[in-house]
CSV table of N, CA, C and O in Angstrom, one decimal:
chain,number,residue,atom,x,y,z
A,1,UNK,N,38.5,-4.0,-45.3
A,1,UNK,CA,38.3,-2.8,-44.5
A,1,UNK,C,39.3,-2.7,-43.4
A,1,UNK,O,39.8,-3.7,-42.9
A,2,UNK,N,39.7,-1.3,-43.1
A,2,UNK,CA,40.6,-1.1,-42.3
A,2,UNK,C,40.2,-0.5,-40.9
A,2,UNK,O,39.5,0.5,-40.6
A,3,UNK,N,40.9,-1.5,-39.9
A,3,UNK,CA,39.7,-1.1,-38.3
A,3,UNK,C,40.9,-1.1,-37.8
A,3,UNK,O,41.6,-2.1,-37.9
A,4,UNK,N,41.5,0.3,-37.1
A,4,UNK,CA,42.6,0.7,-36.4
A,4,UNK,C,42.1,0.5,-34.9
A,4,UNK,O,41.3,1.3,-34.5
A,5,UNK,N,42.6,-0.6,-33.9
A,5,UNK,CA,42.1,-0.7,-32.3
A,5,UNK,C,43.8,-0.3,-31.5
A,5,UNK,O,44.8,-0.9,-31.5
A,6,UNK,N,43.4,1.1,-30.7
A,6,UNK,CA,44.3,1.5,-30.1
A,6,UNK,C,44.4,0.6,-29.0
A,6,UNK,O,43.4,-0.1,-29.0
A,7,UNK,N,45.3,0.2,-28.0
A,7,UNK,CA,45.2,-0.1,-26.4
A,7,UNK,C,46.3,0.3,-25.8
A,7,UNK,O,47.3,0.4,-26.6
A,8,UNK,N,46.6,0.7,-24.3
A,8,UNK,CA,47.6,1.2,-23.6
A,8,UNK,C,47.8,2.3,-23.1
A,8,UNK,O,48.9,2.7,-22.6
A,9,UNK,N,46.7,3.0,-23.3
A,9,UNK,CA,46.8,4.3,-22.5
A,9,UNK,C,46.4,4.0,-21.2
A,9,UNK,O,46.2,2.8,-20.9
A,10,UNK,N,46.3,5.0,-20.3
A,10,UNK,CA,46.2,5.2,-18.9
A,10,UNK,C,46.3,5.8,-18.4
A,10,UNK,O,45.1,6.1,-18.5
A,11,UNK,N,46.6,6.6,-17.7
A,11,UNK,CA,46.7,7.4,-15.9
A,11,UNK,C,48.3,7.0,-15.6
A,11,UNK,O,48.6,5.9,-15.3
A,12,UNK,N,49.2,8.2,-15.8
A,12,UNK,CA,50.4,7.7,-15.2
A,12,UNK,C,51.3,9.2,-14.7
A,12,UNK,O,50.7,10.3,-14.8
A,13,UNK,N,52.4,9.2,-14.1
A,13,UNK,CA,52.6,10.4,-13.2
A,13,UNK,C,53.9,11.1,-13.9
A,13,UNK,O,54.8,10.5,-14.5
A,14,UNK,N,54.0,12.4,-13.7
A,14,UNK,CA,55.0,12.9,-14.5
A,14,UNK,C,56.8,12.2,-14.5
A,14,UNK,O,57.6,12.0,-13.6
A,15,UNK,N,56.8,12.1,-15.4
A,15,UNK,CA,58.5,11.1,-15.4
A,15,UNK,C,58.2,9.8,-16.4
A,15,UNK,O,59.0,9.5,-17.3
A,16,UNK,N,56.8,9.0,-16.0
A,16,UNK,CA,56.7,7.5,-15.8
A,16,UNK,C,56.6,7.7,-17.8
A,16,UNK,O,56.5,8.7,-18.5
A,17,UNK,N,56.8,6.2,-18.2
A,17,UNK,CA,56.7,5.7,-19.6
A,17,UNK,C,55.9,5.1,-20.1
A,17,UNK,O,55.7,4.1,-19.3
A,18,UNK,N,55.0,4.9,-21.2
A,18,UNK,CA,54.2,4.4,-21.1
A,18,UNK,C,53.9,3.8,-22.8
A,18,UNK,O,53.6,4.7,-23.6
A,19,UNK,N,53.9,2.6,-23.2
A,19,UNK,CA,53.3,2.3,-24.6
A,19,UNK,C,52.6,1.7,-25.1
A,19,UNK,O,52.3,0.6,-24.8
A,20,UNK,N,52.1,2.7,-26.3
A,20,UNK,CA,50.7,2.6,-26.9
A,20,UNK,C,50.4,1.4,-28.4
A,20,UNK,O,51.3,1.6,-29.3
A,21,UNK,N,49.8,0.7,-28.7
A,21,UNK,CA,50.0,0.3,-29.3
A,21,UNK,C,48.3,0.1,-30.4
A,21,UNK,O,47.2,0.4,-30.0
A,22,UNK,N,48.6,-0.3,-31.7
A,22,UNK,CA,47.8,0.0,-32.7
A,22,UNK,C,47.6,-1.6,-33.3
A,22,UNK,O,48.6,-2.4,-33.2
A,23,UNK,N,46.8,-1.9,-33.7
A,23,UNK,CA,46.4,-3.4,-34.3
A,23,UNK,C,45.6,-3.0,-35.7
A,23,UNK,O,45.1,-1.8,-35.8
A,24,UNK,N,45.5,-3.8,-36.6
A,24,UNK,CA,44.4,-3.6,-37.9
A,24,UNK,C,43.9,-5.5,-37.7
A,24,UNK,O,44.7,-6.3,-38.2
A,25,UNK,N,43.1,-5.9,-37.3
A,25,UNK,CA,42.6,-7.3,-37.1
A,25,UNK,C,42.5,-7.6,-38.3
A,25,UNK,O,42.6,-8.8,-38.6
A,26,UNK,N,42.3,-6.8,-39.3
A,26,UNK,CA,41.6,-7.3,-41.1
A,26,UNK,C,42.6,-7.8,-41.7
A,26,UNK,O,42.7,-8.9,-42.4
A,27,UNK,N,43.5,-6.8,-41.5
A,27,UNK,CA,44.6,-6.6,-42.7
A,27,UNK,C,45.9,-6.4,-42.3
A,27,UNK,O,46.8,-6.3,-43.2
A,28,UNK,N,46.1,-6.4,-41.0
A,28,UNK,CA,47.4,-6.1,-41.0
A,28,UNK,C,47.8,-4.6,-41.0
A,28,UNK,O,47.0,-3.7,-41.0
A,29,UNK,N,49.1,-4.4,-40.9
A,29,UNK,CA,49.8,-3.1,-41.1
A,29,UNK,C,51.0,-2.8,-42.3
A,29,UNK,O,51.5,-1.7,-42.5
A,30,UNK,N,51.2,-4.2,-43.0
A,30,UNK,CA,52.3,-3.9,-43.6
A,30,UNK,C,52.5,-3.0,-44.7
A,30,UNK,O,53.5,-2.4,-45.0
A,31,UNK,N,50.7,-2.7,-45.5
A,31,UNK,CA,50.8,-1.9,-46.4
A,31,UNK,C,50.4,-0.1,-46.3
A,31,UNK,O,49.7,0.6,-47.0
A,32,UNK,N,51.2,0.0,-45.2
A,32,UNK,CA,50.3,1.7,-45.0
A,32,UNK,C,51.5,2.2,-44.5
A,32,UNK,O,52.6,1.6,-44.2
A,33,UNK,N,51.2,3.3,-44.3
A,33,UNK,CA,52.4,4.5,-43.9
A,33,UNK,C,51.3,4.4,-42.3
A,33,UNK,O,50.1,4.5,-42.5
A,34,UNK,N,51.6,4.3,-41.7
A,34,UNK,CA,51.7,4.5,-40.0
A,34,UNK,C,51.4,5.8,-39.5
A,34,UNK,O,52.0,6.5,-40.3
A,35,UNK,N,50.7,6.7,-38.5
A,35,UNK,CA,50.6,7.8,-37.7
A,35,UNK,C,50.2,7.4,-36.4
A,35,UNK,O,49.8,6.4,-35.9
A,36,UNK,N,50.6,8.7,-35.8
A,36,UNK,CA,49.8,8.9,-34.5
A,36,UNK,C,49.4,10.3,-34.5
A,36,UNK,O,50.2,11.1,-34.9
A,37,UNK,N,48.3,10.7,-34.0
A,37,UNK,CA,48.2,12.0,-33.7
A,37,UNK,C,47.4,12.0,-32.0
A,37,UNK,O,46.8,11.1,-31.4
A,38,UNK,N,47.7,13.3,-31.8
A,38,UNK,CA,47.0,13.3,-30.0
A,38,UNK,C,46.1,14.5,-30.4
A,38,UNK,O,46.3,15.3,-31.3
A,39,UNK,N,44.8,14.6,-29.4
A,39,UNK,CA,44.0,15.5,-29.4
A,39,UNK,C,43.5,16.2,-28.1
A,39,UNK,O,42.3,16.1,-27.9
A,40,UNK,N,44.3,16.9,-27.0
A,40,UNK,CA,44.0,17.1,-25.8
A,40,UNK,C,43.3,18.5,-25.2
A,40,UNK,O,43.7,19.7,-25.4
A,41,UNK,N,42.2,18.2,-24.6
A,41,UNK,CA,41.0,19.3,-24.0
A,41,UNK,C,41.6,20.5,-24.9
A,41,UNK,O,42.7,21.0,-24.9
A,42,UNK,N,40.4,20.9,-25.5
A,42,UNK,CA,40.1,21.9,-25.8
A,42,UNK,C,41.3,22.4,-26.9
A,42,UNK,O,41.8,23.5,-26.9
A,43,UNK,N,41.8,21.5,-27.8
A,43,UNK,CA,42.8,21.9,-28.3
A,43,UNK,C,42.9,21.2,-29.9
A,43,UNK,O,43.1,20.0,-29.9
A,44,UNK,N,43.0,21.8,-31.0
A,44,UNK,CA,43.1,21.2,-32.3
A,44,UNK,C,44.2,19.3,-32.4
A,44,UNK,O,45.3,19.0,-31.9
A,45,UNK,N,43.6,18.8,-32.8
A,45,UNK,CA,44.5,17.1,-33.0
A,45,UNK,C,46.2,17.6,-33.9
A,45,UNK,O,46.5,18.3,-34.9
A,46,UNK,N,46.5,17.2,-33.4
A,46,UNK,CA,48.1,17.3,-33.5
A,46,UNK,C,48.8,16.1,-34.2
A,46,UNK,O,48.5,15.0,-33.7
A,47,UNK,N,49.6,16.2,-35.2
A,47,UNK,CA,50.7,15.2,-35.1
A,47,UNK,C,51.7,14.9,-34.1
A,47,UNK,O,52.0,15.7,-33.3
A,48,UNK,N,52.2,13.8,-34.2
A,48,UNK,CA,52.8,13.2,-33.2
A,48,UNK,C,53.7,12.3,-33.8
A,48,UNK,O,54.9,12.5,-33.4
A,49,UNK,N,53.6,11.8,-34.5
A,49,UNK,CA,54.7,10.1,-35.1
A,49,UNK,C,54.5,9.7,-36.4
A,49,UNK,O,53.4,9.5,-36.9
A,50,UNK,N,55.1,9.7,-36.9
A,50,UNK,CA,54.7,8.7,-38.2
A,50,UNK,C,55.7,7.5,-38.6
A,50,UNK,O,56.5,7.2,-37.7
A,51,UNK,N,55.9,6.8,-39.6
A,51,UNK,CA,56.4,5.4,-40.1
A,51,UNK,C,56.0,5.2,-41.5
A,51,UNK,O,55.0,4.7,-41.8
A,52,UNK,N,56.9,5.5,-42.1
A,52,UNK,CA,56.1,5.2,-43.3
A,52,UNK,C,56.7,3.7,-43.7
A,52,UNK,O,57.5,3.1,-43.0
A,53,UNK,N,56.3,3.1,-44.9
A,53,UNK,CA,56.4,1.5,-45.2
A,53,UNK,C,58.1,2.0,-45.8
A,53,UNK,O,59.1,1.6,-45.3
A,54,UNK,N,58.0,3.0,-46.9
A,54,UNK,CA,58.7,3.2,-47.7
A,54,UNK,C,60.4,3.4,-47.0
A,54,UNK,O,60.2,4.3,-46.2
A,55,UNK,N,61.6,3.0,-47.0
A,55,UNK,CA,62.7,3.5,-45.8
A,55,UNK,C,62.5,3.7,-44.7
A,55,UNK,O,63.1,4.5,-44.0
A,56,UNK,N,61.6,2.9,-44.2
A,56,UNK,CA,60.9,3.0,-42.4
A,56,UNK,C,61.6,4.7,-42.1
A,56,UNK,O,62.6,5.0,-41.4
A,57,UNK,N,60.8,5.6,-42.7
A,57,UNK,CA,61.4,6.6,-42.6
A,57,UNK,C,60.3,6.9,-41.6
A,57,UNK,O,59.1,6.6,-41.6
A,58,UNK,N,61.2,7.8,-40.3
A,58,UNK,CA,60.4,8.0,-38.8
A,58,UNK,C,60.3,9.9,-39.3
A,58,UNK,O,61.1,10.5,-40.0
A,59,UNK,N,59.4,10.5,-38.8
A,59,UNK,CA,58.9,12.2,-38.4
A,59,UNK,C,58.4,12.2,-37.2
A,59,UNK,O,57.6,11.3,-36.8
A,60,UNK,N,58.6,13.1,-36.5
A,60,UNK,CA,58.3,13.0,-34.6
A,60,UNK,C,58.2,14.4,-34.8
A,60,UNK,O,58.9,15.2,-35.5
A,61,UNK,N,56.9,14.9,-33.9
A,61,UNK,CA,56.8,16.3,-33.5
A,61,UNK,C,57.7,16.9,-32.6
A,61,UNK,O,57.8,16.4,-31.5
A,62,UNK,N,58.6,18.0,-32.7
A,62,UNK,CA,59.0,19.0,-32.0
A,62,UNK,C,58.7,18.5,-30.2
A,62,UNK,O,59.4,18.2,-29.2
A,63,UNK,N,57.8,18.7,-30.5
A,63,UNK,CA,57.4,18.0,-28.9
A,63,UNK,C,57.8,16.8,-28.1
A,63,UNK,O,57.9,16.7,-26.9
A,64,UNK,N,57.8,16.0,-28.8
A,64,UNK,CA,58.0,14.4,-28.4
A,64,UNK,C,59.4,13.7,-29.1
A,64,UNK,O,59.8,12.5,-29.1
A,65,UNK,N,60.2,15.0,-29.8
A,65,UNK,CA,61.8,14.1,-30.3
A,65,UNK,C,62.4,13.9,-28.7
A,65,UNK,O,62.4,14.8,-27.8
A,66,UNK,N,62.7,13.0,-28.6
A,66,UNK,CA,63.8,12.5,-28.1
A,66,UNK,C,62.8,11.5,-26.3
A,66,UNK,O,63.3,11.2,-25.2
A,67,UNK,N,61.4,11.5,-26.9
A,67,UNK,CA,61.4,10.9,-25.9
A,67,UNK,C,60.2,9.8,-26.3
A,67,UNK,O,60.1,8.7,-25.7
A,68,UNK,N,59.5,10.2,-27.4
A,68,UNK,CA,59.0,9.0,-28.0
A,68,UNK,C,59.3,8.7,-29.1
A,68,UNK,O,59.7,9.5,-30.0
A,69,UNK,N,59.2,6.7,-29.3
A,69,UNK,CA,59.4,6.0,-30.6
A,69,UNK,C,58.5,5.8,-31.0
A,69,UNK,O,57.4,5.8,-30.3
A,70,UNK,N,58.3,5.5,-32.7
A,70,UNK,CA,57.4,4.9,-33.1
A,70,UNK,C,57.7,3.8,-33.9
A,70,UNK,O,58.4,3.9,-34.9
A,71,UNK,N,57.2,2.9,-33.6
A,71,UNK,CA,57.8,1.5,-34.2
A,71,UNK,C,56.9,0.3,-34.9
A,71,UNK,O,55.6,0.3,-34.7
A,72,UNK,N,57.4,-0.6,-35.6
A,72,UNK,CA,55.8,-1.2,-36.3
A,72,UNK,C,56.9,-3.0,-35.8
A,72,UNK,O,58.1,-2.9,-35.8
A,73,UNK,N,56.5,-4.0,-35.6
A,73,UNK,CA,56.7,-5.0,-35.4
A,73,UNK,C,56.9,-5.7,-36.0
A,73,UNK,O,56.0,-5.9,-36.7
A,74,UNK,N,58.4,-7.1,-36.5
A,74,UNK,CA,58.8,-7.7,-37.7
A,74,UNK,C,57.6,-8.2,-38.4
A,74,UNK,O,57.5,-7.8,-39.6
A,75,UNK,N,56.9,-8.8,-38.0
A,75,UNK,CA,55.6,-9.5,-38.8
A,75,UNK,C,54.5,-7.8,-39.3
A,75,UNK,O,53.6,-7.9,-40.1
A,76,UNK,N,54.8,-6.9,-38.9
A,76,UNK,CA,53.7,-5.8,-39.3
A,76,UNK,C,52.6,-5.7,-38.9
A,76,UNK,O,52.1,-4.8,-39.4
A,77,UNK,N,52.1,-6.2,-38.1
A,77,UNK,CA,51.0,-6.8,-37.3
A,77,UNK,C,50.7,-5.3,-36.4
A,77,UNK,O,49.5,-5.0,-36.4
A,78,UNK,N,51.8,-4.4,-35.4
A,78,UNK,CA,51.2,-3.7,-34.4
A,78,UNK,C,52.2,-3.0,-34.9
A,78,UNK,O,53.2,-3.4,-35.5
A,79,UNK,N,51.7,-1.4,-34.5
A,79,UNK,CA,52.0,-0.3,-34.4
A,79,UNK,C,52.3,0.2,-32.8
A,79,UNK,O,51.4,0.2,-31.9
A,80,UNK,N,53.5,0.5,-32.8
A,80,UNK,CA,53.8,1.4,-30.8
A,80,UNK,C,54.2,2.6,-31.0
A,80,UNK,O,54.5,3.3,-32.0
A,81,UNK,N,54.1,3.0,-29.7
A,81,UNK,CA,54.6,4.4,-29.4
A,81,UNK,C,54.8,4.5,-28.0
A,81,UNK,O,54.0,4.6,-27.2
A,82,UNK,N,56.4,4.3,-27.8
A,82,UNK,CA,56.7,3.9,-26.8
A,82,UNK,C,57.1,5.4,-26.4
A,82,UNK,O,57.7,6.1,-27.1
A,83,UNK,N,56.6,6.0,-25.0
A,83,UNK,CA,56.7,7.4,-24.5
A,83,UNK,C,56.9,7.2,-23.4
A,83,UNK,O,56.2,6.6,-22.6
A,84,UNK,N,58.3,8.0,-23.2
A,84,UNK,CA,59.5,7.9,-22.1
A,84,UNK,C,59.1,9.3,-21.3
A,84,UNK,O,58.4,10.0,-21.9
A,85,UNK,N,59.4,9.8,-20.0
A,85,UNK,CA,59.6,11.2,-19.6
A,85,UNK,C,58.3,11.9,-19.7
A,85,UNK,O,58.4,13.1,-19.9
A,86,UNK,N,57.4,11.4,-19.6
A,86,UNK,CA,55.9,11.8,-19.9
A,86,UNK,C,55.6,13.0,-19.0
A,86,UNK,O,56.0,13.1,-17.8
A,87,UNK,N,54.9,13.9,-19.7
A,87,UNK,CA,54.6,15.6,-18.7
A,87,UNK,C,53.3,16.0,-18.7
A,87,UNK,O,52.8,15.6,-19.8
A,88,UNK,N,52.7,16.5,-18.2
A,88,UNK,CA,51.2,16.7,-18.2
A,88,UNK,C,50.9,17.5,-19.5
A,88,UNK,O,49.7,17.5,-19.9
A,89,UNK,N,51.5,18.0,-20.0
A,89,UNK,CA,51.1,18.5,-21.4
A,89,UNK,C,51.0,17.4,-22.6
A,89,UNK,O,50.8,17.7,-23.8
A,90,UNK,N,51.1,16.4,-22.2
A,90,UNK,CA,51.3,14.9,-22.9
A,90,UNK,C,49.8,14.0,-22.9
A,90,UNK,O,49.4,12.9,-23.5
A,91,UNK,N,49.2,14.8,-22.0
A,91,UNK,CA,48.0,14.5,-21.5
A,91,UNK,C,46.9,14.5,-22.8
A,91,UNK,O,46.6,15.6,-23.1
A,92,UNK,N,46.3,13.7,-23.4
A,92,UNK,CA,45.6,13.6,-24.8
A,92,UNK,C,45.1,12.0,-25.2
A,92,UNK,O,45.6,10.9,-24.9
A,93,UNK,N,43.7,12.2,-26.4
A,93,UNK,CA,43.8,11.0,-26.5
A,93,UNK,C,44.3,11.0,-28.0
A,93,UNK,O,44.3,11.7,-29.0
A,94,UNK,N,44.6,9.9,-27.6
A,94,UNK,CA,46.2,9.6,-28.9
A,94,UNK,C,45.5,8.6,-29.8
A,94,UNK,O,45.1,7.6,-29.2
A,95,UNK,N,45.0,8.7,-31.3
A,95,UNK,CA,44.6,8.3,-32.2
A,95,UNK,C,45.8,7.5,-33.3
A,95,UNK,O,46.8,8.2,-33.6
A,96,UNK,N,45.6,6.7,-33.6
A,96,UNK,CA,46.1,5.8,-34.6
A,96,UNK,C,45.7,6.4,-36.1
A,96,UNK,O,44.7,7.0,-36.3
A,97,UNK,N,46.5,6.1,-36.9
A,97,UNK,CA,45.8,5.9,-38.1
A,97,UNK,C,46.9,5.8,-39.6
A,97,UNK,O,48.0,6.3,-39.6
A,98,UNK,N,46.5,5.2,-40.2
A,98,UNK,CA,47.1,4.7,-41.6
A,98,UNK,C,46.5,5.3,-43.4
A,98,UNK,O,45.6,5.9,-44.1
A,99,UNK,N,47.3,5.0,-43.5
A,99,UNK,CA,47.1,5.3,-45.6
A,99,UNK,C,47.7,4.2,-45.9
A,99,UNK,O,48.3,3.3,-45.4
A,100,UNK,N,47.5,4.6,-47.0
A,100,UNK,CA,48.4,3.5,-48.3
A,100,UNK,C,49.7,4.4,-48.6
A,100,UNK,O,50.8,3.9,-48.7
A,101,UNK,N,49.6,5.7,-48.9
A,101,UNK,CA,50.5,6.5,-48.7
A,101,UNK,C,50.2,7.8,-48.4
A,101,UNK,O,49.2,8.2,-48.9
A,102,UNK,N,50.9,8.7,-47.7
A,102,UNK,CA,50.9,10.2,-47.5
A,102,UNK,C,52.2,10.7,-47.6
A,102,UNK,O,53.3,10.2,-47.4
A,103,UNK,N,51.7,12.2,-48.1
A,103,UNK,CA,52.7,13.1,-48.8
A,103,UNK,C,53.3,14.3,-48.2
A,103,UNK,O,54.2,15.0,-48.6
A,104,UNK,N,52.1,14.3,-46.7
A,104,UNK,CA,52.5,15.5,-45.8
A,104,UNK,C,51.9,14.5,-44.3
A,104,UNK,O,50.7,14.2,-43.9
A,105,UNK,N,53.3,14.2,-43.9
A,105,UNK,CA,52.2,13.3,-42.4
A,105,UNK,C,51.6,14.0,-41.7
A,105,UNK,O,50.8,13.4,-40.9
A,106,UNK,N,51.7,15.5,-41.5
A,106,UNK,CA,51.4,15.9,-40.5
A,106,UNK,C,49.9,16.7,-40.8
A,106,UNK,O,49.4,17.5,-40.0
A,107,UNK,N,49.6,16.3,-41.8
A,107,UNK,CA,47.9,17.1,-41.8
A,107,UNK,C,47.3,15.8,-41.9
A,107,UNK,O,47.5,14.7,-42.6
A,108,UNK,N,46.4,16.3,-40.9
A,108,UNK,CA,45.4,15.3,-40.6
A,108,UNK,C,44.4,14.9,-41.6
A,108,UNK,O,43.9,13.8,-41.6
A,109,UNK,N,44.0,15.6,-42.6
A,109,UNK,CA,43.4,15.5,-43.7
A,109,UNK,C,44.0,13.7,-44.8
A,109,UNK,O,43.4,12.7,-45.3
A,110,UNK,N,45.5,14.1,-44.7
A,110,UNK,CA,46.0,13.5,-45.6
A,110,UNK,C,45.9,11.8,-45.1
A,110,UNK,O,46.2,10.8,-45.8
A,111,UNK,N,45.3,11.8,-43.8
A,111,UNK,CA,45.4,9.9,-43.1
A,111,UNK,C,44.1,9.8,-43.6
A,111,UNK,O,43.2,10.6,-43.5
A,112,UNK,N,43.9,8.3,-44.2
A,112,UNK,CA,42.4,7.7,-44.3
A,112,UNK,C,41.9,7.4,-43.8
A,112,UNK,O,40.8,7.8,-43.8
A,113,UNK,N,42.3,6.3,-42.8
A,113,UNK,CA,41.9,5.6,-41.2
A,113,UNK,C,42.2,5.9,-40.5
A,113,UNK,O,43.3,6.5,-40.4
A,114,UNK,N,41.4,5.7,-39.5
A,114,UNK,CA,41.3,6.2,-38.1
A,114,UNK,C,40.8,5.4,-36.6
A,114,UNK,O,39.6,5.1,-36.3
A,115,UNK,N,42.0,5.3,-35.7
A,115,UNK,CA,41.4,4.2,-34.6
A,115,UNK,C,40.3,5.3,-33.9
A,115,UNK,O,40.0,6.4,-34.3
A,116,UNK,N,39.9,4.6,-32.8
A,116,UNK,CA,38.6,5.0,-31.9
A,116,UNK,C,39.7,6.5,-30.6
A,116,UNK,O,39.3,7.5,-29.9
A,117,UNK,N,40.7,6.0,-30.8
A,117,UNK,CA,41.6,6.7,-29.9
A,117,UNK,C,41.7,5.6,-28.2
A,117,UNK,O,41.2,4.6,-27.9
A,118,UNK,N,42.7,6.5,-27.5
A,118,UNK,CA,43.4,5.7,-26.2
A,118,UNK,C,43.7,6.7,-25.6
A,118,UNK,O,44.5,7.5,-26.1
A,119,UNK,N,43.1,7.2,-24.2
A,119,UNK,CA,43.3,7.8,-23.4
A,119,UNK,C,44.6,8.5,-22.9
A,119,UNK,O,45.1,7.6,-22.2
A,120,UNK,N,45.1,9.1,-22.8
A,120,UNK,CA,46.9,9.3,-22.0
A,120,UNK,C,46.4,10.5,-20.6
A,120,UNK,O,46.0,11.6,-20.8
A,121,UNK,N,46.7,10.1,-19.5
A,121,UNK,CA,46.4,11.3,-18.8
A,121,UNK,C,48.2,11.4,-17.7
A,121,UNK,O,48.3,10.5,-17.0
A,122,UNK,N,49.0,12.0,-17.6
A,122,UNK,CA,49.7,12.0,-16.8
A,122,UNK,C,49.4,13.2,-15.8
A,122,UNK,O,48.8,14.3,-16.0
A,123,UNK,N,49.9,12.8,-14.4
A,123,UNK,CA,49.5,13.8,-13.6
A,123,UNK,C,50.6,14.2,-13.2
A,123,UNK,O,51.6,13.6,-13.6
A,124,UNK,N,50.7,15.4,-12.2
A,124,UNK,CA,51.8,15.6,-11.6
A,124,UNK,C,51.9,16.1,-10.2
A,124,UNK,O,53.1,16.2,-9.7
């Protein structure tokens, strides 16, 4: 069974950096394609990141190129999302989640698991 545990969100001020990180205690991460999506007030859950196993091939939203990474750890073990330049529209809670594989990362439909999510609030 696959149990996605987010940690690393917080309360932080516009500019500051902040990373998030993803665990599977069961099983590990080596065999899944990787996501993030965020879901903030009042607003449909969004893609955000992905990693697939296959050519560690990276997809980043429009939104977050060039200021977040998403990265998975030599052993496979944790999933991050290291987020640089953070803006109050960043503000969401940021959900984890994995497959074995997906074909379109960015519909939420296509991820099988799913963490509890991790708060992100930046202020300004």
């Amino acid at each position: 069974q696959v149990q996605l545990v987010e940690s690393g969100g917080g309360e932080v001020q516009v500019g500051d950096s902040l990373m998030l990180s993803c665990t599977n205690p069961t099983h590990g991460l080596s065999d899944y394609d990787m996501g993030w999506f965020r879901e903030a007030p009042g607003k449909e859950r969004e893609f955000v990141a992905s990693l697939r196993t296959v050519g560690n091939t990276r997809n980043y939203a429009d939104s977050v190129k060039g200021r977040f990474t998403i990265s998975k750890d030599n052993a496979k073990t944790t999933l991050s999302l290291q987020m640089n330049n953070l803006q109050p529209e960043d503000t969401a809670v940021y959900y984890c989640t994995a497959d074995p594989w997906v074909k379109n990362v960015q519909k939420m439909s296509e991820w099988k698991y799913w963490g509890r999510g991790a708060q992100v609030t930046v202020s300004s």
